[in-house]
mmCIF file of C-alpha atoms in Angstrom:
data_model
loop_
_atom_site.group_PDB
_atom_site.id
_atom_site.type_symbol
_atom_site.label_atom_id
_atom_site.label_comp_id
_atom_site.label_asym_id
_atom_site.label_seq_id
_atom_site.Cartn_x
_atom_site.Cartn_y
_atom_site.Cartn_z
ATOM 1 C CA UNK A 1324 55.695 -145.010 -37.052
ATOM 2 C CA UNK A 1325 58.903 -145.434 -38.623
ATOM 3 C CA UNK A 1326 61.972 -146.117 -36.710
ATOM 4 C CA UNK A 1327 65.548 -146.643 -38.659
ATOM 5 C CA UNK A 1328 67.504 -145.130 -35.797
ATOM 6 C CA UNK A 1329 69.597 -143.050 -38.417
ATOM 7 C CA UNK A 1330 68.328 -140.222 -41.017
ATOM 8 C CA UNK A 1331 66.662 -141.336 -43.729
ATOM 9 C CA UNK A 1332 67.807 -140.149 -47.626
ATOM 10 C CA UNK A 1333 65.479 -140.368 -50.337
ATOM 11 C CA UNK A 1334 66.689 -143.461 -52.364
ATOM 12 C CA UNK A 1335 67.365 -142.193 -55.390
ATOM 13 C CA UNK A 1336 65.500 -144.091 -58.250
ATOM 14 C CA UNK A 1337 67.796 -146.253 -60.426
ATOM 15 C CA UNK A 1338 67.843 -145.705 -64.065
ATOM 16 C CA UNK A 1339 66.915 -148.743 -65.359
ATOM 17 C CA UNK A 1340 68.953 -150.431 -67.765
ATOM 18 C CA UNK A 1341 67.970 -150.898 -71.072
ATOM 19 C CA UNK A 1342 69.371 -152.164 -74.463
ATOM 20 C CA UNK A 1343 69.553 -155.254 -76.115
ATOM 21 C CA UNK A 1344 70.510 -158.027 -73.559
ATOM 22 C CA UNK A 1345 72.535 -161.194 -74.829
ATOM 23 C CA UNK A 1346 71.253 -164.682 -74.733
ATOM 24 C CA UNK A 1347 73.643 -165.628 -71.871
ATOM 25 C CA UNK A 1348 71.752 -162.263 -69.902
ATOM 26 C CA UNK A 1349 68.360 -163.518 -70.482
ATOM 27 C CA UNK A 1350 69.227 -167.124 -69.422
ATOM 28 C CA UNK A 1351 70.442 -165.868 -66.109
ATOM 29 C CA UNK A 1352 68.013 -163.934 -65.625
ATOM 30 C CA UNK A 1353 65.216 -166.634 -65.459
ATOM 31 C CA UNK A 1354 67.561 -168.315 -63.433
ATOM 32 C CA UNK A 1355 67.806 -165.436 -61.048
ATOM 33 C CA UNK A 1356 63.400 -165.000 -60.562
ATOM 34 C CA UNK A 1357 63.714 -168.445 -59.007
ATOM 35 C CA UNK A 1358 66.355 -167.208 -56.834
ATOM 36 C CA UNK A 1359 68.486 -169.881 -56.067
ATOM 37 C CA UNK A 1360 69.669 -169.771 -53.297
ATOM 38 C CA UNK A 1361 66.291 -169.823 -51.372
ATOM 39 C CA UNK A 1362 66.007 -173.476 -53.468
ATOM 40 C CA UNK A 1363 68.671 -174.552 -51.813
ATOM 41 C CA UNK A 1364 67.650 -173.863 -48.339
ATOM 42 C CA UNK A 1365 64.178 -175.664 -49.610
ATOM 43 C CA UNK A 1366 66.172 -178.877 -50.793
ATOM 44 C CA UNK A 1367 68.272 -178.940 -47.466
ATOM 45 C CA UNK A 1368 64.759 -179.518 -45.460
ATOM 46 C CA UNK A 1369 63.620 -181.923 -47.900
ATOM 47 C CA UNK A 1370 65.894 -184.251 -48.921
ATOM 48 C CA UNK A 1371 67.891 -184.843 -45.104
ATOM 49 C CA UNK A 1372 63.797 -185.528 -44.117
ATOM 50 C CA UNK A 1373 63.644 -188.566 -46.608
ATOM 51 C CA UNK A 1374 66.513 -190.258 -45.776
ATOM 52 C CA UNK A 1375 65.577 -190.105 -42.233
ATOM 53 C CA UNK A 1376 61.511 -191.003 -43.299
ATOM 54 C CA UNK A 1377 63.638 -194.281 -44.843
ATOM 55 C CA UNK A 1378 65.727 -194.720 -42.056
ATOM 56 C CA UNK A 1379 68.553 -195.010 -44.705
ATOM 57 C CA UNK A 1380 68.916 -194.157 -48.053
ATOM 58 C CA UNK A 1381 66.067 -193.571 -50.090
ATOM 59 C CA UNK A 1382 65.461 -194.535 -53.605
ATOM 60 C CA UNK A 1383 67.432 -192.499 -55.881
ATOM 61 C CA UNK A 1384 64.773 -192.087 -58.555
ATOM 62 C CA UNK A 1385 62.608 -190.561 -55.753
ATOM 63 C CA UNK A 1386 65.041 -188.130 -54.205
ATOM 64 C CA UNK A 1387 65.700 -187.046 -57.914
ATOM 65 C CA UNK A 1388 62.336 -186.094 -58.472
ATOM 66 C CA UNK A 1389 61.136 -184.715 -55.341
ATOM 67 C CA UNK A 1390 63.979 -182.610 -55.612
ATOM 68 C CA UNK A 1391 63.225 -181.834 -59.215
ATOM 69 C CA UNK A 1392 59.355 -181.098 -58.172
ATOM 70 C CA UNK A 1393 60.390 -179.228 -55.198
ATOM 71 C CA UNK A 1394 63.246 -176.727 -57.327
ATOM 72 C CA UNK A 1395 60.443 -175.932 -59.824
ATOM 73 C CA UNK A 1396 57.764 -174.953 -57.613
ATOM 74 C CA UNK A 1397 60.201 -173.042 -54.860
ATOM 75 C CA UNK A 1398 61.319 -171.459 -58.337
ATOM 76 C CA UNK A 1399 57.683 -171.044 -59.338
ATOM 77 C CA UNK A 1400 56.900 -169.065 -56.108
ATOM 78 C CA UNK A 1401 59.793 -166.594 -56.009
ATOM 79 C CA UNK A 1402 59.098 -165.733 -59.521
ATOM 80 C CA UNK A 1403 55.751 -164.925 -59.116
ATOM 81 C CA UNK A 1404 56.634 -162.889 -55.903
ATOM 82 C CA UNK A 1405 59.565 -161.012 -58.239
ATOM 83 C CA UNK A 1406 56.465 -160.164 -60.663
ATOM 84 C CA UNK A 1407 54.430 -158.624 -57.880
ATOM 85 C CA UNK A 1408 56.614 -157.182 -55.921
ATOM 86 C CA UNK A 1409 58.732 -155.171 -58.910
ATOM 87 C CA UNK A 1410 57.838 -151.938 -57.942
ATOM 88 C CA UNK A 1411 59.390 -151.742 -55.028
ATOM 89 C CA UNK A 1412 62.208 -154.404 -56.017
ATOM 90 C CA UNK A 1413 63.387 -151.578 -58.536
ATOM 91 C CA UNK A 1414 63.793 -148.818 -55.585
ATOM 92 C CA UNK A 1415 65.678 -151.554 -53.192
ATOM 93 C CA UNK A 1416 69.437 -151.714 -53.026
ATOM 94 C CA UNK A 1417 69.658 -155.085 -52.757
ATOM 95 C CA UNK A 1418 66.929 -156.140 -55.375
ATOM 96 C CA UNK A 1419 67.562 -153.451 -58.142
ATOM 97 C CA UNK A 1420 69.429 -155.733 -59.795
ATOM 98 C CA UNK A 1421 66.624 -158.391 -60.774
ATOM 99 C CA UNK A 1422 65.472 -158.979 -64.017
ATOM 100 C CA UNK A 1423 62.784 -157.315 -63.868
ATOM 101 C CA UNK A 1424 63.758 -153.921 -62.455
ATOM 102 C CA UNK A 1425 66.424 -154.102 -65.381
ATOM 103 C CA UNK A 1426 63.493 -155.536 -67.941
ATOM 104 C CA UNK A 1427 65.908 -158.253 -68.992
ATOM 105 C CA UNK A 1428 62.731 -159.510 -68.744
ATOM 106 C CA UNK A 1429 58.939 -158.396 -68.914
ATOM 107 C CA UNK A 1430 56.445 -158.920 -66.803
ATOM 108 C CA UNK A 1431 54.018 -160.929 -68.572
ATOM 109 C CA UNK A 1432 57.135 -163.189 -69.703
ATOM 110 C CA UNK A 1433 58.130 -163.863 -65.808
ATOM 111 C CA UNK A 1434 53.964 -164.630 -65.220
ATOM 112 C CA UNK A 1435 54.422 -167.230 -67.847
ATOM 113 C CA UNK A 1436 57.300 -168.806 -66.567
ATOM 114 C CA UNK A 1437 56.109 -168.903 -63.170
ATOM 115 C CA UNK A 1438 53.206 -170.581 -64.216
ATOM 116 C CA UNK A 1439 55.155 -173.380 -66.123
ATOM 117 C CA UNK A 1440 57.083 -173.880 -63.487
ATOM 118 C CA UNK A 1441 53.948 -174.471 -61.357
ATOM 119 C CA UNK A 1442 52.302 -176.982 -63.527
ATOM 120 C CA UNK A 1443 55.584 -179.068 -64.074
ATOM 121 C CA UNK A 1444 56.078 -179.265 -60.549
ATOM 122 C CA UNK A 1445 52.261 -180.799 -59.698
ATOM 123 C CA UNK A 1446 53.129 -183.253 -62.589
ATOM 124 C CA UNK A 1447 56.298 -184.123 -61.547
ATOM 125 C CA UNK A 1448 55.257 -184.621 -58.202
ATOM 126 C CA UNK A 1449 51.847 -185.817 -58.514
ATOM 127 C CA UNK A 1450 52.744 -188.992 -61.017
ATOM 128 C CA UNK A 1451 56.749 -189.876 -59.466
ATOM 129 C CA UNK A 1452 56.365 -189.025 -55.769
ATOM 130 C CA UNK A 1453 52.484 -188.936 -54.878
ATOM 131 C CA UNK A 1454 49.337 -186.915 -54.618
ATOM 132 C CA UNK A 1455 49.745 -186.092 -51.319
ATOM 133 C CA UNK A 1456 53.294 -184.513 -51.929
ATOM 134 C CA UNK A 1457 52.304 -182.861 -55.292
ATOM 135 C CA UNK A 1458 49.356 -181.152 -53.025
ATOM 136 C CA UNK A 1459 51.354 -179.981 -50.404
ATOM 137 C CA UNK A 1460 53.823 -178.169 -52.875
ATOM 138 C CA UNK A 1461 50.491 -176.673 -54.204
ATOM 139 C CA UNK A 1462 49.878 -174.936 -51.120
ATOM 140 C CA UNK A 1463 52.996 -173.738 -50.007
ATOM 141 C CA UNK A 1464 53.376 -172.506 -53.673
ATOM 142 C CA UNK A 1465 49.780 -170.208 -52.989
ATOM 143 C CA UNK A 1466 50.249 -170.006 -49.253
ATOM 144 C CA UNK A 1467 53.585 -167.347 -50.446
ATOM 145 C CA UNK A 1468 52.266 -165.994 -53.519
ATOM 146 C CA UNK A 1469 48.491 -164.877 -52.089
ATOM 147 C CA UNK A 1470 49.089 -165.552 -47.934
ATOM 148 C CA UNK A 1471 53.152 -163.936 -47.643
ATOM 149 C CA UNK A 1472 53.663 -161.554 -51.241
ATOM 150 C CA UNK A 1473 50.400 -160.042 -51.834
ATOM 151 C CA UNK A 1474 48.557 -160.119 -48.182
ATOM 152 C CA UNK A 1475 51.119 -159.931 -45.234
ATOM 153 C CA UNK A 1476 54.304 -158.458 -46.582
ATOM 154 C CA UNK A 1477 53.160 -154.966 -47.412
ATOM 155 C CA UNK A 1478 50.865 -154.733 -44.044
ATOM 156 C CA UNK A 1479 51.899 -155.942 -41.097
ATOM 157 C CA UNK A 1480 55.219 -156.300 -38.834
ATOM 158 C CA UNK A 1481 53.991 -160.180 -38.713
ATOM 159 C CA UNK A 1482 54.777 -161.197 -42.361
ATOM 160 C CA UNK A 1483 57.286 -163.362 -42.403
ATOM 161 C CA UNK A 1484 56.332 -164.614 -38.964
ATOM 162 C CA UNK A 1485 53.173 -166.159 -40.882
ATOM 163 C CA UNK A 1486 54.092 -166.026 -44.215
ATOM 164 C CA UNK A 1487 57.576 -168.153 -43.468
ATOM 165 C CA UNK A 1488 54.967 -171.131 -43.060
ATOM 166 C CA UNK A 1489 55.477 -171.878 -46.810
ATOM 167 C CA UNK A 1490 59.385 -172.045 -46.374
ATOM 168 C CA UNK A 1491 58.089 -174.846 -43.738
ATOM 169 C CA UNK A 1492 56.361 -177.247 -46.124
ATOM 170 C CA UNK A 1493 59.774 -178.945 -47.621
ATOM 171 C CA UNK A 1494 59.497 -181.014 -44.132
ATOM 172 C CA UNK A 1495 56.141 -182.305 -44.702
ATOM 173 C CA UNK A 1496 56.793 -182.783 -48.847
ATOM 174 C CA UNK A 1497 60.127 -184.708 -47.067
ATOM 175 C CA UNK A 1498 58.347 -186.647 -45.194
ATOM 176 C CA UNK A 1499 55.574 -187.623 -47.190
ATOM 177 C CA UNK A 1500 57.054 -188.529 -50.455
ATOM 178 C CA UNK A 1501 58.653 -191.641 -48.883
ATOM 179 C CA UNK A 1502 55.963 -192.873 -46.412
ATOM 180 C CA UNK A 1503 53.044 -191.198 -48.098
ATOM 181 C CA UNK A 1504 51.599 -189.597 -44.866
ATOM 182 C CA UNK A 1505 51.604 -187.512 -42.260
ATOM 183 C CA UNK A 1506 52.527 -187.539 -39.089
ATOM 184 C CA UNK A 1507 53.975 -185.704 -35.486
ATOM 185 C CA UNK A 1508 57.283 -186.265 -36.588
ATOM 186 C CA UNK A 1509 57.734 -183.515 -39.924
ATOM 187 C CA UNK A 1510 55.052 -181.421 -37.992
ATOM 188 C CA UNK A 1511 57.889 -181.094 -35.352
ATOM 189 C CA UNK A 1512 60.380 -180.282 -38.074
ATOM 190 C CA UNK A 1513 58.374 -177.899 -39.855
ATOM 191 C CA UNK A 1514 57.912 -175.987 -36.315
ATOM 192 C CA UNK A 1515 61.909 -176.018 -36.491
ATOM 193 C CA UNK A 1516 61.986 -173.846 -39.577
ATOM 194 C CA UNK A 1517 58.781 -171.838 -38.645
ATOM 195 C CA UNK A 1518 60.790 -170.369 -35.384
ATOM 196 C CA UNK A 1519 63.701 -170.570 -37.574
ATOM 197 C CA UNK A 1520 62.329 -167.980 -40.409
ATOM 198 C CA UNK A 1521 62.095 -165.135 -37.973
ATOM 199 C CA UNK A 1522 65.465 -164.404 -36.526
ATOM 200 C CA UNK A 1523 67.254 -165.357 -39.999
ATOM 201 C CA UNK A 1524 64.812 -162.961 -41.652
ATOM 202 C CA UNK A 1525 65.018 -160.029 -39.056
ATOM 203 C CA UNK A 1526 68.488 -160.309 -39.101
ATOM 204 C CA UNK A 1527 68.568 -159.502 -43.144
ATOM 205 C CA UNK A 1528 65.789 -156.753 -42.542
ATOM 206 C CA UNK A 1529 67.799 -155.205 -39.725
ATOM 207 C CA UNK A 1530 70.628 -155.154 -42.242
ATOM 208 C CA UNK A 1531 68.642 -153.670 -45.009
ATOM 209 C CA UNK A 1532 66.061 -151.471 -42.823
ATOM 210 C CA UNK A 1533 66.884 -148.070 -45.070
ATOM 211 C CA UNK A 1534 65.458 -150.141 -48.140
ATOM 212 C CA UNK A 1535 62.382 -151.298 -46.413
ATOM 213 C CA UNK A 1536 61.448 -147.992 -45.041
ATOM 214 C CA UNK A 1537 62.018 -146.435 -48.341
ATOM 215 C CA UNK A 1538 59.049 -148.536 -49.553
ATOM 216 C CA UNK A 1539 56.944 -149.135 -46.541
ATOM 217 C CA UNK A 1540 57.321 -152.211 -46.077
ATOM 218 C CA UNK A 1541 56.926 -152.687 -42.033
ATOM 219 C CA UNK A 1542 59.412 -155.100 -41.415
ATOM 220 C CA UNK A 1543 59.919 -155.715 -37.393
ATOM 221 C CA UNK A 1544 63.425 -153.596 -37.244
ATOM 222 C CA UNK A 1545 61.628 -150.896 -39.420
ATOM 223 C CA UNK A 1546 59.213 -149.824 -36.819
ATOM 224 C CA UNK A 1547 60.784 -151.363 -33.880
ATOM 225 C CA UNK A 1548 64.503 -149.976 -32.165
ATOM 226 C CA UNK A 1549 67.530 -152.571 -32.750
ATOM 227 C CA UNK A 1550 67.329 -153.632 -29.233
ATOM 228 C CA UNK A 1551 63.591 -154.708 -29.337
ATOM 229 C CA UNK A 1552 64.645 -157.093 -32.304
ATOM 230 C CA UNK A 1553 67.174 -158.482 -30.780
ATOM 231 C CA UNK A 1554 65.228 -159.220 -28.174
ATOM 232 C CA UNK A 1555 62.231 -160.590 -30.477
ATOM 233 C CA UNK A 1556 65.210 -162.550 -32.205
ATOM 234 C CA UNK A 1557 66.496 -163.982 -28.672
ATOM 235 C CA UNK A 1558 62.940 -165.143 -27.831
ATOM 236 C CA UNK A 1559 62.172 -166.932 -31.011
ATOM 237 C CA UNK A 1560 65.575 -168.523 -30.776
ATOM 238 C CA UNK A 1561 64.908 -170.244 -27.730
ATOM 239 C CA UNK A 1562 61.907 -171.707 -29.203
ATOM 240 C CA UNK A 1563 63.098 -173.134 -32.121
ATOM 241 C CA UNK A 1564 66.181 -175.079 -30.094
ATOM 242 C CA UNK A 1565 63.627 -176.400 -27.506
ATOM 243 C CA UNK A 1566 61.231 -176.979 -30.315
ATOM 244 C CA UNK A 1567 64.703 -179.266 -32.132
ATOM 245 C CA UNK A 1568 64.628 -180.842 -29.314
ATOM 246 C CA UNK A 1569 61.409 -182.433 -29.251
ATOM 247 C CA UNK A 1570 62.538 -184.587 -32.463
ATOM 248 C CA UNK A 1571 64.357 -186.509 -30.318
ATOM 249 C CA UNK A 1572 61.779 -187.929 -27.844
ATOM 250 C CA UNK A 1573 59.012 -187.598 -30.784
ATOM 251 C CA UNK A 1574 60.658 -189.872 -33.504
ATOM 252 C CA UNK A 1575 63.175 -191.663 -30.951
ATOM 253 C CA UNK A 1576 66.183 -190.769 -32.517
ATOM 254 C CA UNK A 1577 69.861 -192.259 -31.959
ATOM 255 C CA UNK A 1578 72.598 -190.355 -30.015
ATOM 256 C CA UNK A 1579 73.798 -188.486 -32.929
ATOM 257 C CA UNK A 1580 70.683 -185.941 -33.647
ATOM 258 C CA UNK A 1581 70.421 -184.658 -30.334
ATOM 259 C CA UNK A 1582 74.086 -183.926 -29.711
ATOM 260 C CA UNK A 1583 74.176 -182.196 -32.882
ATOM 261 C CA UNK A 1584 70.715 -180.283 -32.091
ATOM 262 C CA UNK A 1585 71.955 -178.953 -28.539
ATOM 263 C CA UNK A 1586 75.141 -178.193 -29.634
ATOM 264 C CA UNK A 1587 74.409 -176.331 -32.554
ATOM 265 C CA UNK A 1588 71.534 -174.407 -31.002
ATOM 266 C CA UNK A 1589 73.563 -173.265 -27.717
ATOM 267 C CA UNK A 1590 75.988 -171.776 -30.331
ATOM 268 C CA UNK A 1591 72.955 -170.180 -31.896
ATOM 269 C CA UNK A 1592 71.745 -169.099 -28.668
ATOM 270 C CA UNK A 1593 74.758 -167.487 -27.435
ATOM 271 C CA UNK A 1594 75.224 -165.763 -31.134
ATOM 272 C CA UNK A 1595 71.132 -164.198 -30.747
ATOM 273 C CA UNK A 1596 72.244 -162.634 -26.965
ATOM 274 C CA UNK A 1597 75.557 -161.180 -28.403
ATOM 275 C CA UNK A 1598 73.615 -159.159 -30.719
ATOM 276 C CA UNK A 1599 70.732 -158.539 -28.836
ATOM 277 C CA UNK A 1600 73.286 -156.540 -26.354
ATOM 278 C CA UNK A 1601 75.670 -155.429 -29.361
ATOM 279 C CA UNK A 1602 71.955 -153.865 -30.307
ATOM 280 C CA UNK A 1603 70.982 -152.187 -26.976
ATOM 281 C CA UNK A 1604 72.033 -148.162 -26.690
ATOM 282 C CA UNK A 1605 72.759 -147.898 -30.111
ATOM 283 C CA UNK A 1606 71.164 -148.041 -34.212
ATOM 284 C CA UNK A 1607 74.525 -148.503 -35.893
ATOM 285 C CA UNK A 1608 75.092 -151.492 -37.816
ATOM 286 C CA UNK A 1609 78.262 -151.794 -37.878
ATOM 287 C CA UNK A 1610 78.468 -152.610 -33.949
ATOM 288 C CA UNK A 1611 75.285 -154.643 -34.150
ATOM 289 C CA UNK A 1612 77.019 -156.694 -36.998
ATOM 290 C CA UNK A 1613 73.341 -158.479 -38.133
ATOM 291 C CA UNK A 1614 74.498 -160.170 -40.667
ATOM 292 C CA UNK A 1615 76.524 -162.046 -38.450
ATOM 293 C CA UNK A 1616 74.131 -163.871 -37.023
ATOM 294 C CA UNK A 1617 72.319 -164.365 -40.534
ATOM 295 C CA UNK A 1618 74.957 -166.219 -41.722
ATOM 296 C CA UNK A 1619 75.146 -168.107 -38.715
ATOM 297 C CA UNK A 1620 71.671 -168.694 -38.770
ATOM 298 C CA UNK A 1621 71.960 -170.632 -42.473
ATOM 299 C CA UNK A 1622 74.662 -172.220 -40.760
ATOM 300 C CA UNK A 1623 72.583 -173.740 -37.992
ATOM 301 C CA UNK A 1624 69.669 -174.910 -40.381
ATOM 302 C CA UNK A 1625 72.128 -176.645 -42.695
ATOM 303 C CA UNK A 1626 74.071 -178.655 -39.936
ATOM 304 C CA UNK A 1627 70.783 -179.521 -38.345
ATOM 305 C CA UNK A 1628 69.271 -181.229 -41.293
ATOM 306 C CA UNK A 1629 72.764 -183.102 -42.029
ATOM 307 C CA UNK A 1630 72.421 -184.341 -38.405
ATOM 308 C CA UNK A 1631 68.850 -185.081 -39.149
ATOM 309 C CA UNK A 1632 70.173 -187.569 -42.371
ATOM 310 C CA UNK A 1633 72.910 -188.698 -40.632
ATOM 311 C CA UNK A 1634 71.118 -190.015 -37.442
ATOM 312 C CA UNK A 1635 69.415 -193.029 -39.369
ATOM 313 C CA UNK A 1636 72.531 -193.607 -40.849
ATOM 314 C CA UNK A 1637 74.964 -194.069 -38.311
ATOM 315 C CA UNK A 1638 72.957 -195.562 -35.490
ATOM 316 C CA UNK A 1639 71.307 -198.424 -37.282
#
């Protein structure tokens, strides 16, 4: 069952664009399958995690290619999942505009420069940072591509509850690629972004609902009212803060992470209930304002992970 709360138009399909694209176009274009801005969320779990892995500051020819290793196989992953997921990219208001709905750029071009991307990033990883690192990356790499884009997304209102577990892995690769092992204290992080994933993600998909319906793809606020989301968003919200919390007695932090982690997640908290009662008695966006709390929620993960570097820093 569908539910969108409002009617439902038939999305009109875009024409796509065609004609000969410049060589500024194209560039941009790759540049846009990695998507950006989801690397940058990546880095911010990864790099904070060394410094505190260090206790300080880690060594800058490490942090330069972790990050380097991390970009090109977060880049690597979204560009595969732009390849599979065109179809439906090309009916989607807010993905039309990819290169490949436009065919800046063909398909069997983006497969190519996906897989690049893939093998530079074990290599990079693999000989500067370690094995260990350059396998992790491996799997959160497939663990999107096969486990989130091709098996959960399409099927079940659970996707990105399980397939956000790749977007967890920067923690570990953190971690890892300064003390070359695992342990309780990036497992606890990487539960951080896993309880994270779902109310930042809802949030978008409440936002962009008509689009996912038009391609049935069951996202949560697809199927489900506005006020059950909110409340699915409240619930996983409390999770993740008391799940920030456990860093504290975990790794035995200084004063400065915890402050920073209750702080920021009773701001969070009180954000998730506004819009969970914004949400109940009605389906219109504009009072339920989701991307409010999206924003906030990128907001909260950033600060966190600063807190996270800063804590070695300031209370050796």
């Amino acid at each position: 069952m569908t539910y969108v709360g409002e009617s439902r138009p038939a999305l009109r399909q875009p024409e796509p664009e065609r004609g000969e694209a410049s060589f500024k176009d194209v560039v941009a274009a790759y540049v846009g399958l990695t998507k950006p801005r989801v690397i940058e969320l990546l880095l911010l779990t990864t790099v904070p995690v060394m410094f505190f892995a260090a206790r300080g500051v880690p060594a800058l020819g490490l942090v330069v290619a972790t990050v380097v290793g991390g970009a090109l196989s977060a880049g690597s992953a979204s560009t595969f999942n732009c390849v599979y997921d065109r179809d439906i990219d090309e009916q989607m208001r807010r993905t039309r505009r990819r290169a490949l709905p436009r065919h800046v750029v063909t398909p069997r071009a983006a497969l190519v420069f996906a897989t690049v991307q893939a093998v530079l990033s074990t290599a990079v990883l693999a000989y500067w940072v370690n094995p260990l690192s350059a396998t992790l990356s491996v799997l959160a790499n497939a663990f999107y591509v096969l486990g989130y884009t091709m098996l959960l997304k399409r099927r079940t209102t659970q996707n990105i509850v399980w397939g956000g577990i790749a977007g967890c892995f920067p923690a570990l690769i953190g971690w890892t690629a300064v003390t070359g092992e695992l342990s309780w204290v990036p497992i606890v992080l990487f539960a951080v972004v896993f309880f994270w994933t779902p109310p930042h993600t809802w949030a978008l998909a409440l936002r962009y609902r008509e689009d996912y319906a038009n391609v049935d793809v069951p996202m949560l606020p697809v199927v489900r009212p506005a006020a059950e989301v909110g409340r699915q968003i409240v619930l996983y919200s409390w999770v993740m803060v008391a799940t920030s919390m456990l860093l504290w007695p975990v790794a035995g932090t200084g004063p400065i992470y915890p402050i920073a982690a209750a702080v920021l997640g009773a701001v969070f908290l009180v954000e998730a209930h506004k819009m969970w009662r914004r949400a109940r008695g009605t389906e219109d966006l504009s009072e339920i304002q989701p991307m409010r709390l999206f924003h906030h929620s990128n907001l909260y993960l950033s600060l966190l992970f600063v807190a996270v570097a800063l804590d070695p820093l300031l209370t050796r």
